[in-house]
Coordinates of C-alpha atoms in Angstrom, one line a residue:
M216 CA -186.0 173.9 69.8
D217 CA -185.3 177.8 70.6
E218 CA -185.0 180.2 67.5
I219 CA -182.0 182.8 67.6
D220 CA -180.7 185.3 65.0
L221 CA -177.2 184.0 64.1
Y222 CA -176.1 187.5 63.5
S223 CA -177.0 188.3 67.1
R224 CA -174.0 185.8 68.1
P225 CA -171.1 187.5 66.3
D226 CA -168.8 185.1 68.2
W227 CA -170.4 182.0 66.7
Y228 CA -170.7 183.5 63.3
D229 CA -167.2 184.7 63.2
A230 CA -165.9 181.2 64.3
L231 CA -167.9 179.5 61.6
H232 CA -166.6 181.8 58.8
A233 CA -163.0 182.1 60.0
E234 CA -161.5 179.3 57.9
G235 CA -160.1 180.4 54.6
T236 CA -160.1 184.0 55.4
A237 CA -156.2 184.6 54.8
D238 CA -156.6 182.7 51.6
W239 CA -159.4 184.9 50.5
A240 CA -157.3 188.0 51.4
D241 CA -154.5 187.0 49.1
W242 CA -157.0 186.3 46.2
L243 CA -158.6 189.6 46.6
L244 CA -155.1 191.3 46.5
A245 CA -154.4 189.2 43.3
L246 CA -157.9 190.5 41.7
N247 CA -157.1 194.1 42.5
A248 CA -153.5 193.7 40.7
R249 CA -155.1 191.9 37.8
H250 CA -158.3 194.1 37.2
G251 CA -158.1 197.0 39.5
T252 CA -155.9 199.9 40.3
G253 CA -153.7 198.1 42.7
G254 CA -154.5 200.7 45.3
K255 CA -154.7 199.9 49.0
R256 CA -158.0 201.9 50.1
W257 CA -160.7 199.2 50.2
L258 CA -164.4 198.8 51.4
E259 CA -166.3 195.9 52.4
P260 CA -170.1 196.3 52.4
A261 CA -171.9 194.0 54.9
C262 CA -168.6 193.4 56.7
G263 CA -170.2 191.3 59.5
T264 CA -167.8 190.6 62.3
G265 CA -164.9 192.2 60.6
R266 CA -162.9 188.9 59.8
F267 CA -161.0 190.6 57.0
F268 CA -159.7 193.5 58.9
R269 CA -156.5 191.8 60.4
P270 CA -155.4 189.8 57.5
L271 CA -155.7 192.7 54.9
T272 CA -154.1 195.2 57.3
R273 CA -151.1 193.0 57.8
R274 CA -151.0 193.1 53.9
G275 CA -150.8 196.8 53.9
I276 CA -154.6 197.4 53.0
R277 CA -156.6 200.2 54.6
L278 CA -160.0 198.7 55.0
T279 CA -163.3 200.3 55.9
G280 CA -166.3 198.0 56.6
Y281 CA -169.9 198.7 57.1
D282 CA -172.7 196.6 58.4
S283 CA -176.5 197.4 59.5
H284 CA -176.4 194.8 62.6
P285 CA -175.2 196.7 65.7
G286 CA -173.9 193.6 67.2
A287 CA -171.7 192.6 64.3
V288 CA -170.3 196.3 64.1
A289 CA -169.5 196.4 67.7
Y290 CA -167.6 193.0 67.2
A291 CA -165.8 194.2 64.1
R292 CA -164.8 197.6 65.6
R293 CA -162.4 195.8 68.0
R294 CA -160.5 194.8 64.8
G295 CA -160.6 198.1 62.5
D296 CA -162.6 200.6 60.7
A297 CA -166.1 199.3 61.1
V298 CA -169.2 201.8 60.9
R299 CA -173.1 201.1 61.1
G300 CA -174.3 201.6 57.4
D301 CA -177.0 200.2 55.0
M302 CA -176.3 198.5 51.7
T303 CA -179.0 200.9 50.1
S304 CA -177.7 204.3 51.4
F305 CA -173.9 204.2 52.3
L306 CA -171.8 206.3 50.0
R307 CA -168.3 208.0 50.1
P308 CA -167.6 209.1 46.6
K309 CA -164.6 208.1 44.7
A310 CA -163.0 207.0 48.1
F311 CA -162.1 203.3 47.5
D312 CA -159.8 201.4 45.0
L313 CA -161.8 198.2 45.6
A314 CA -164.9 196.9 47.2
F315 CA -165.7 193.5 48.0
C316 CA -168.8 191.6 49.3
L317 CA -168.3 187.8 49.7
L318 CA -170.4 184.7 51.0
G319 CA -173.6 185.8 49.1
S320 CA -174.3 188.7 51.7
F321 CA -175.5 190.7 48.6
R322 CA -178.4 188.7 48.5
H323 CA -179.8 189.7 51.9
L324 CA -181.3 192.5 49.5
L325 CA -184.7 191.0 48.9
D326 CA -185.9 193.2 46.0
E327 CA -184.8 194.5 42.6
R328 CA -184.7 198.2 43.7
S329 CA -182.6 197.7 46.6
A330 CA -180.2 195.4 44.9
K331 CA -179.9 197.9 41.9
R332 CA -179.4 200.8 44.5
H333 CA -176.6 199.0 46.3
L334 CA -174.7 198.3 42.9
E335 CA -175.0 201.9 41.9
L336 CA -174.0 203.5 45.1
T337 CA -171.0 200.9 45.6
A338 CA -169.9 202.0 41.9
R339 CA -170.0 205.7 43.0
T340 CA -167.6 204.9 45.9
L341 CA -165.0 203.6 43.7
K342 CA -162.0 205.6 42.3
P343 CA -161.5 205.6 38.6
G344 CA -160.4 202.3 37.4
G345 CA -161.7 200.8 40.8
V346 CA -163.7 197.4 40.8
Y347 CA -166.2 195.5 42.9
V348 CA -165.7 191.9 43.8
L349 CA -169.0 190.2 44.5
G350 CA -169.5 186.6 45.3
L351 CA -172.7 184.9 45.2
D352 CA -174.5 181.6 44.3
L353 CA -176.8 181.4 41.2
C354 CA -179.5 178.9 40.6
D355 CA -181.5 177.3 37.7
Y356 CA -185.2 177.4 38.1
R357 CA -185.7 174.5 36.0
F358 CA -183.8 172.0 38.2
P359 CA -184.7 173.4 41.6
E360 CA -183.0 171.3 44.3
P361 CA -182.7 171.9 48.0
D362 CA -179.2 171.9 49.6
E363 CA -177.7 170.8 52.9
E364 CA -174.2 171.5 54.3
R365 CA -172.7 170.8 57.5
W366 CA -169.8 173.1 59.2
S367 CA -168.0 172.9 62.3
A368 CA -165.8 175.3 64.2
R369 CA -163.3 175.3 67.1
R370 CA -162.1 178.6 69.0
G371 CA -160.9 178.2 72.3
S372 CA -163.4 176.3 74.5
L373 CA -166.2 176.9 71.9
R374 CA -167.2 173.8 69.9
L375 CA -169.8 174.6 67.2
E376 CA -171.8 172.6 64.7
D377 CA -174.0 174.0 62.0
Q378 CA -176.2 172.2 59.8
V379 CA -177.5 174.4 56.9
E380 CA -180.5 173.6 54.9
T381 CA -181.5 175.7 51.7
V382 CA -184.9 175.3 50.4
A383 CA -185.0 175.4 46.6
P384 CA -185.6 178.9 45.3
D385 CA -189.0 180.0 44.2
R386 CA -189.1 181.5 40.6
R387 CA -192.1 183.7 41.5
T388 CA -191.0 185.1 44.6
R389 CA -187.2 185.2 44.0
R390 CA -186.7 184.0 47.6
E391 CA -184.7 181.0 49.0
R392 CA -185.0 180.0 52.6
V393 CA -181.9 179.4 54.5
I394 CA -182.3 177.4 58.0
H395 CA -179.4 176.9 60.3
F396 CA -179.5 174.2 63.0
L397 CA -176.8 175.3 65.5
S398 CA -175.3 173.6 68.7
A399 CA -172.4 174.7 70.8
G400 CA -172.4 171.3 72.9
G401 CA -175.9 172.0 74.4
P402 CA -179.3 172.9 73.1
L403 CA -179.9 173.0 69.4
Y404 CA -181.0 176.4 68.2
K405 CA -182.6 177.3 64.8
S406 CA -181.9 180.4 62.8
E407 CA -183.6 181.0 59.4
Y408 CA -183.8 184.0 56.9
D409 CA -184.4 184.5 53.2
L410 CA -182.1 185.2 50.6
R411 CA -182.8 186.8 47.0
S412 CA -182.3 184.2 44.1
Y413 CA -180.8 184.8 40.8
D414 CA -180.4 182.8 37.6
V415 CA -177.7 184.0 35.4
G416 CA -180.0 186.0 33.1
Q417 CA -181.3 187.7 36.1
L418 CA -178.1 188.6 37.5
K419 CA -176.6 189.9 34.1
R420 CA -179.6 192.2 33.7
L421 CA -179.4 193.6 37.1
V422 CA -175.7 194.4 36.6
A423 CA -176.4 196.2 33.3
S424 CA -179.3 198.1 34.7
A425 CA -177.0 199.5 37.5
G426 CA -174.5 200.6 34.8
L427 CA -171.9 198.1 35.6
R428 CA -170.1 195.5 33.4
I429 CA -168.9 192.0 34.4
A430 CA -165.0 192.4 33.7
A431 CA -164.4 188.7 35.0
A432 CA -165.9 185.8 36.5
Y433 CA -164.3 183.1 38.6
S434 CA -165.0 179.5 39.9
P435 CA -164.6 178.6 43.4
W436 CA -161.3 177.1 42.3
R437 CA -160.1 180.6 41.3
K438 CA -160.3 179.9 37.5
P439 CA -161.9 182.1 34.9
V440 CA -165.5 180.8 34.1
G441 CA -168.1 181.5 31.7
L442 CA -171.6 182.6 32.9
D443 CA -174.2 180.3 31.8
A444 CA -177.2 178.4 33.0
G445 CA -174.9 175.7 34.7
T446 CA -172.8 178.4 36.7
R447 CA -173.5 178.2 40.6
D448 CA -170.9 179.4 42.9
V449 CA -169.3 182.5 41.2
T450 CA -166.9 185.5 42.1
L451 CA -167.5 188.5 39.8
V452 CA -165.3 191.4 39.1
L453 CA -167.7 194.3 38.4
A454 CA -166.4 197.6 36.9
P455 CA -168.4 200.7 36.3
G456 CA -169.4 201.2 32.6
R457 CA -171.1 199.0 30.1

Protein backbone atom coordinates (compact mmCIF):
# COMPACT_ATOMS: atom_id res chain seq x y z
CA MET A 1 0.00 0.00 0.00
CA ASP A 2 1.45 3.35 -1.04
CA GLU A 3 1.37 6.35 1.28
CA ILE A 4 0.23 9.75 0.05
CA ASP A 5 -0.45 13.18 1.49
CA LEU A 6 -4.21 13.68 1.08
CA TYR A 7 -3.64 17.42 0.94
CA SER A 8 -1.42 16.92 -2.12
CA ARG A 9 -4.54 15.64 -3.95
CA PRO A 10 -6.80 18.69 -3.73
CA ASP A 11 -9.21 17.20 -6.27
CA TRP A 12 -9.78 14.21 -3.98
CA TYR A 13 -9.97 16.32 -0.84
CA ASP A 14 -12.45 18.70 -2.43
CA ALA A 15 -14.73 15.94 -3.71
CA LEU A 16 -14.81 14.25 -0.29
CA HIS A 17 -15.76 17.46 1.52
CA ALA A 18 -18.13 19.09 -0.97
CA GLU A 19 -21.37 17.66 0.41
CA GLY A 20 -23.22 20.06 2.70
CA THR A 21 -21.13 23.12 1.83
CA ALA A 22 -24.14 25.21 0.76
CA ASP A 23 -25.99 24.35 3.98
CA TRP A 24 -22.94 25.36 5.99
CA ALA A 25 -22.80 28.66 4.10
CA ASP A 26 -26.40 29.39 5.11
CA TRP A 27 -25.67 28.44 8.72
CA LEU A 28 -22.66 30.75 8.84
CA LEU A 29 -24.82 33.60 7.56
CA ALA A 30 -27.35 32.86 10.31
CA LEU A 31 -24.62 32.88 12.97
CA ASN A 32 -23.26 36.16 11.64
CA ALA A 33 -26.71 37.74 11.88
CA ARG A 34 -27.32 36.28 15.34
CA HIS A 35 -23.95 36.86 17.01
CA GLY A 36 -21.81 39.06 14.77
CA THR A 37 -21.91 42.32 12.87
CA GLY A 38 -23.89 41.04 9.91
CA GLY A 39 -21.06 42.39 7.75
CA LYS A 40 -19.95 40.76 4.52
CA ARG A 41 -16.14 40.75 4.76
CA TRP A 42 -15.08 37.28 5.93
CA LEU A 43 -11.90 35.27 6.53
CA GLU A 44 -11.35 31.50 6.38
CA PRO A 45 -8.13 30.27 8.02
CA ALA A 46 -6.99 26.88 6.67
CA CYS A 47 -9.30 27.31 3.67
CA GLY A 48 -7.99 24.20 1.92
CA THR A 49 -9.41 23.89 -1.58
CA GLY A 50 -11.65 26.93 -1.17
CA ARG A 51 -14.96 25.08 -1.28
CA PHE A 52 -16.75 28.01 0.41
CA PHE A 53 -15.76 30.69 -2.10
CA ARG A 54 -18.51 30.13 -4.63
CA PRO A 55 -21.49 29.54 -2.32
CA LEU A 56 -20.57 32.49 -0.13
CA THR A 57 -19.89 34.78 -3.08
CA ARG A 58 -23.36 33.94 -4.41
CA ARG A 59 -24.71 35.03 -1.03
CA GLY A 60 -22.96 38.40 -1.19
CA ILE A 61 -19.95 37.61 1.00
CA ARG A 62 -16.45 38.86 0.18
CA LEU A 63 -14.29 35.97 1.38
CA THR A 64 -10.52 35.80 1.82
CA GLY A 65 -8.99 32.42 2.58
CA TYR A 66 -5.49 31.36 3.49
CA ASP A 67 -3.74 28.02 3.74
CA SER A 68 -0.16 26.85 4.19
CA HIS A 69 -0.35 24.04 1.61
CA PRO A 70 0.72 25.32 -1.83
CA GLY A 71 -1.30 22.74 -3.76
CA ALA A 72 -4.49 23.59 -1.90
CA VAL A 73 -3.96 27.32 -2.40
CA ALA A 74 -3.35 26.88 -6.13
CA TYR A 75 -6.62 24.93 -6.37
CA ALA A 76 -8.52 27.47 -4.26
CA ARG A 77 -7.27 30.44 -6.28
CA ARG A 78 -9.39 29.27 -9.19
CA ARG A 79 -12.41 30.05 -7.03
CA GLY A 80 -11.56 33.19 -5.09
CA ASP A 81 -9.15 35.27 -3.04
CA ALA A 82 -6.90 32.54 -1.64
CA VAL A 83 -3.39 33.33 -0.37
CA ARG A 84 -0.51 31.42 1.20
CA GLY A 85 -0.52 31.94 4.93
CA ASP A 86 0.24 30.27 8.24
CA MET A 87 -2.24 29.96 11.10
CA THR A 88 0.37 31.25 13.56
CA SER A 89 1.36 34.38 11.62
CA PHE A 90 -1.48 35.59 9.36
CA LEU A 91 -2.73 39.02 10.42
CA ARG A 92 -4.79 41.78 8.80
CA PRO A 93 -5.88 43.96 11.70
CA LYS A 94 -9.60 44.75 12.00
CA ALA A 95 -10.27 43.72 8.40
CA PHE A 96 -13.02 41.10 8.77
CA ASP A 97 -16.54 40.87 10.15
CA LEU A 98 -16.39 37.11 10.65
CA ALA A 99 -13.77 34.37 10.56
CA PHE A 100 -14.54 30.67 10.39
CA CYS A 101 -12.60 27.42 10.56
CA LEU A 102 -14.58 24.19 10.37
CA LEU A 103 -13.88 20.43 10.12
CA GLY A 104 -11.42 20.54 13.01
CA SER A 105 -8.66 22.12 10.90
CA PHE A 106 -7.70 24.14 13.98
CA ARG A 107 -6.49 20.92 15.60
CA HIS A 108 -3.64 20.66 13.10
CA LEU A 109 -1.88 23.12 15.44
CA LEU A 110 -0.13 20.56 17.61
CA ASP A 111 1.03 22.61 20.60
CA GLU A 112 -0.56 25.06 23.01
CA ARG A 113 1.59 28.00 22.00
CA SER A 114 0.62 27.71 18.33
CA ALA A 115 -3.07 27.25 19.12
CA LYS A 116 -3.12 30.26 21.43
CA ARG A 117 -1.20 32.39 18.93
CA HIS A 118 -3.68 31.55 16.20
CA LEU A 119 -6.67 32.52 18.32
CA GLU A 120 -5.02 35.77 19.38
CA LEU A 121 -4.15 36.75 15.80
CA THR A 122 -7.56 35.82 14.45
CA ALA A 123 -9.22 37.94 17.14
CA ARG A 124 -7.08 40.87 16.00
CA THR A 125 -8.27 40.44 12.40
CA LEU A 126 -11.88 41.02 13.47
CA LYS A 127 -13.68 44.32 13.27
CA PRO A 128 -15.43 45.49 16.47
CA GLY A 129 -18.32 43.13 17.11
CA GLY A 130 -16.84 40.43 14.86
CA VAL A 131 -16.80 36.74 15.79
CA TYR A 132 -14.77 33.61 15.04
CA VAL A 133 -16.79 30.46 14.27
CA LEU A 134 -14.68 27.44 15.19
CA GLY A 135 -15.70 23.82 14.65
CA LEU A 136 -13.94 20.88 16.31
CA ASP A 137 -14.40 17.53 18.03
CA LEU A 138 -13.79 17.21 21.77
CA CYS A 139 -12.87 14.08 23.71
CA ASP A 140 -13.15 12.59 27.18
CA TYR A 141 -9.86 10.97 28.20
CA ARG A 142 -11.67 8.86 30.79
CA PHE A 143 -13.38 6.93 28.03
CA PRO A 144 -10.90 6.76 25.14
CA GLU A 145 -12.47 5.17 22.10
CA PRO A 146 -11.17 4.73 18.56
CA ASP A 147 -13.46 5.86 15.79
CA GLU A 148 -14.12 4.73 12.23
CA GLU A 149 -16.04 6.45 9.44
CA ARG A 150 -16.62 5.70 5.77
CA TRP A 151 -17.09 8.36 3.11
CA SER A 152 -17.67 8.17 -0.61
CA ALA A 153 -17.77 10.83 -3.31
CA ARG A 154 -18.47 11.09 -7.02
CA ARG A 155 -17.44 13.90 -9.33
CA GLY A 156 -17.48 13.33 -13.07
CA SER A 157 -15.56 10.12 -13.73
CA LEU A 158 -13.97 10.22 -10.26
CA ARG A 159 -15.22 7.65 -7.75
CA LEU A 160 -13.69 7.89 -4.29
CA GLU A 161 -13.91 5.72 -1.20
CA ASP A 162 -12.38 6.88 2.09
CA GLN A 163 -12.23 4.83 5.28
CA VAL A 164 -11.11 7.05 8.16
CA GLU A 165 -9.77 5.51 11.37
CA THR A 166 -9.03 7.69 14.38
CA VAL A 167 -6.86 6.31 17.17
CA ALA A 168 -8.05 7.16 20.69
CA PRO A 169 -6.39 10.36 21.97
CA ASP A 170 -3.45 10.21 24.35
CA ARG A 171 -3.85 12.46 27.41
CA ARG A 172 -0.08 12.84 27.87
CA THR A 173 0.88 13.75 24.31
CA ARG A 174 -2.44 15.44 23.38
CA ARG A 175 -2.19 13.66 20.02
CA GLU A 176 -4.89 11.87 18.05
CA ARG A 177 -3.76 9.85 15.02
CA VAL A 178 -6.02 9.99 11.94
CA ILE A 179 -5.54 7.41 9.19
CA HIS A 180 -7.25 7.53 5.79
CA PHE A 181 -7.48 4.50 3.49
CA LEU A 182 -8.36 5.88 0.06
CA SER A 183 -9.26 4.34 -3.26
CA ALA A 184 -10.27 5.91 -6.56
CA GLY A 185 -11.25 2.61 -8.17
CA GLY A 186 -7.69 1.33 -8.25
CA PRO A 187 -4.89 0.88 -5.70
CA LEU A 188 -5.47 1.54 -2.01
CA TYR A 189 -3.59 4.52 -0.57
CA LYS A 190 -2.85 5.46 3.02
CA SER A 191 -2.66 9.00 4.39
CA GLU A 192 -2.11 9.74 8.08
CA TYR A 193 -1.48 12.71 10.34
CA ASP A 194 -1.85 13.86 13.95
CA LEU A 195 -4.38 16.26 15.45
CA ARG A 196 -4.22 17.91 18.85
CA SER A 197 -6.84 16.63 21.28
CA TYR A 198 -8.99 18.73 23.60
CA ASP A 199 -11.37 17.90 26.36
CA VAL A 200 -13.86 20.58 27.36
CA GLY A 201 -11.67 21.93 30.17
CA GLN A 202 -8.59 22.21 27.97
CA LEU A 203 -10.59 24.04 25.32
CA LYS A 204 -12.12 26.52 27.77
CA ARG A 205 -8.72 27.32 29.29
CA LEU A 206 -7.16 27.86 25.88
CA VAL A 207 -9.93 30.18 24.71
CA ALA A 208 -9.72 32.26 27.90
CA SER A 209 -5.91 32.45 27.73
CA ALA A 210 -6.20 33.95 24.23
CA GLY A 211 -8.48 36.73 25.47
CA LEU A 212 -11.64 35.29 23.93
CA ARG A 213 -14.97 34.18 25.32
CA ILE A 214 -17.40 31.52 24.13
CA ALA A 215 -20.44 33.51 23.05
CA ALA A 216 -22.38 30.41 21.95
CA ALA A 217 -21.95 26.71 21.25
CA TYR A 218 -23.96 24.55 18.85
CA SER A 219 -24.44 20.85 18.25
CA PRO A 220 -24.14 19.18 14.81
CA TRP A 221 -27.93 19.67 14.58
CA ARG A 222 -27.36 23.43 15.00
CA LYS A 223 -29.04 23.61 18.36
CA PRO A 224 -27.55 25.51 21.32
CA VAL A 225 -25.59 23.13 23.51
CA GLY A 226 -23.86 23.33 26.88
CA LEU A 227 -20.18 22.51 27.10
CA ASP A 228 -19.58 19.59 29.44
CA ALA A 229 -17.65 16.31 29.53
CA GLY A 230 -20.16 14.69 27.19
CA THR A 231 -19.80 17.27 24.42
CA ARG A 232 -18.14 15.95 21.26
CA ASP A 233 -18.76 17.60 17.89
CA VAL A 234 -19.27 21.30 18.55
CA THR A 235 -19.32 24.62 16.71
CA LEU A 236 -18.23 27.55 18.85
CA VAL A 237 -18.86 31.24 18.35
CA LEU A 238 -15.88 33.04 19.86
CA ALA A 239 -15.82 36.76 20.60
CA PRO A 240 -12.96 38.97 21.80
CA GLY A 241 -13.10 39.82 25.51
CA ARG A 242 -13.61 37.80 28.65
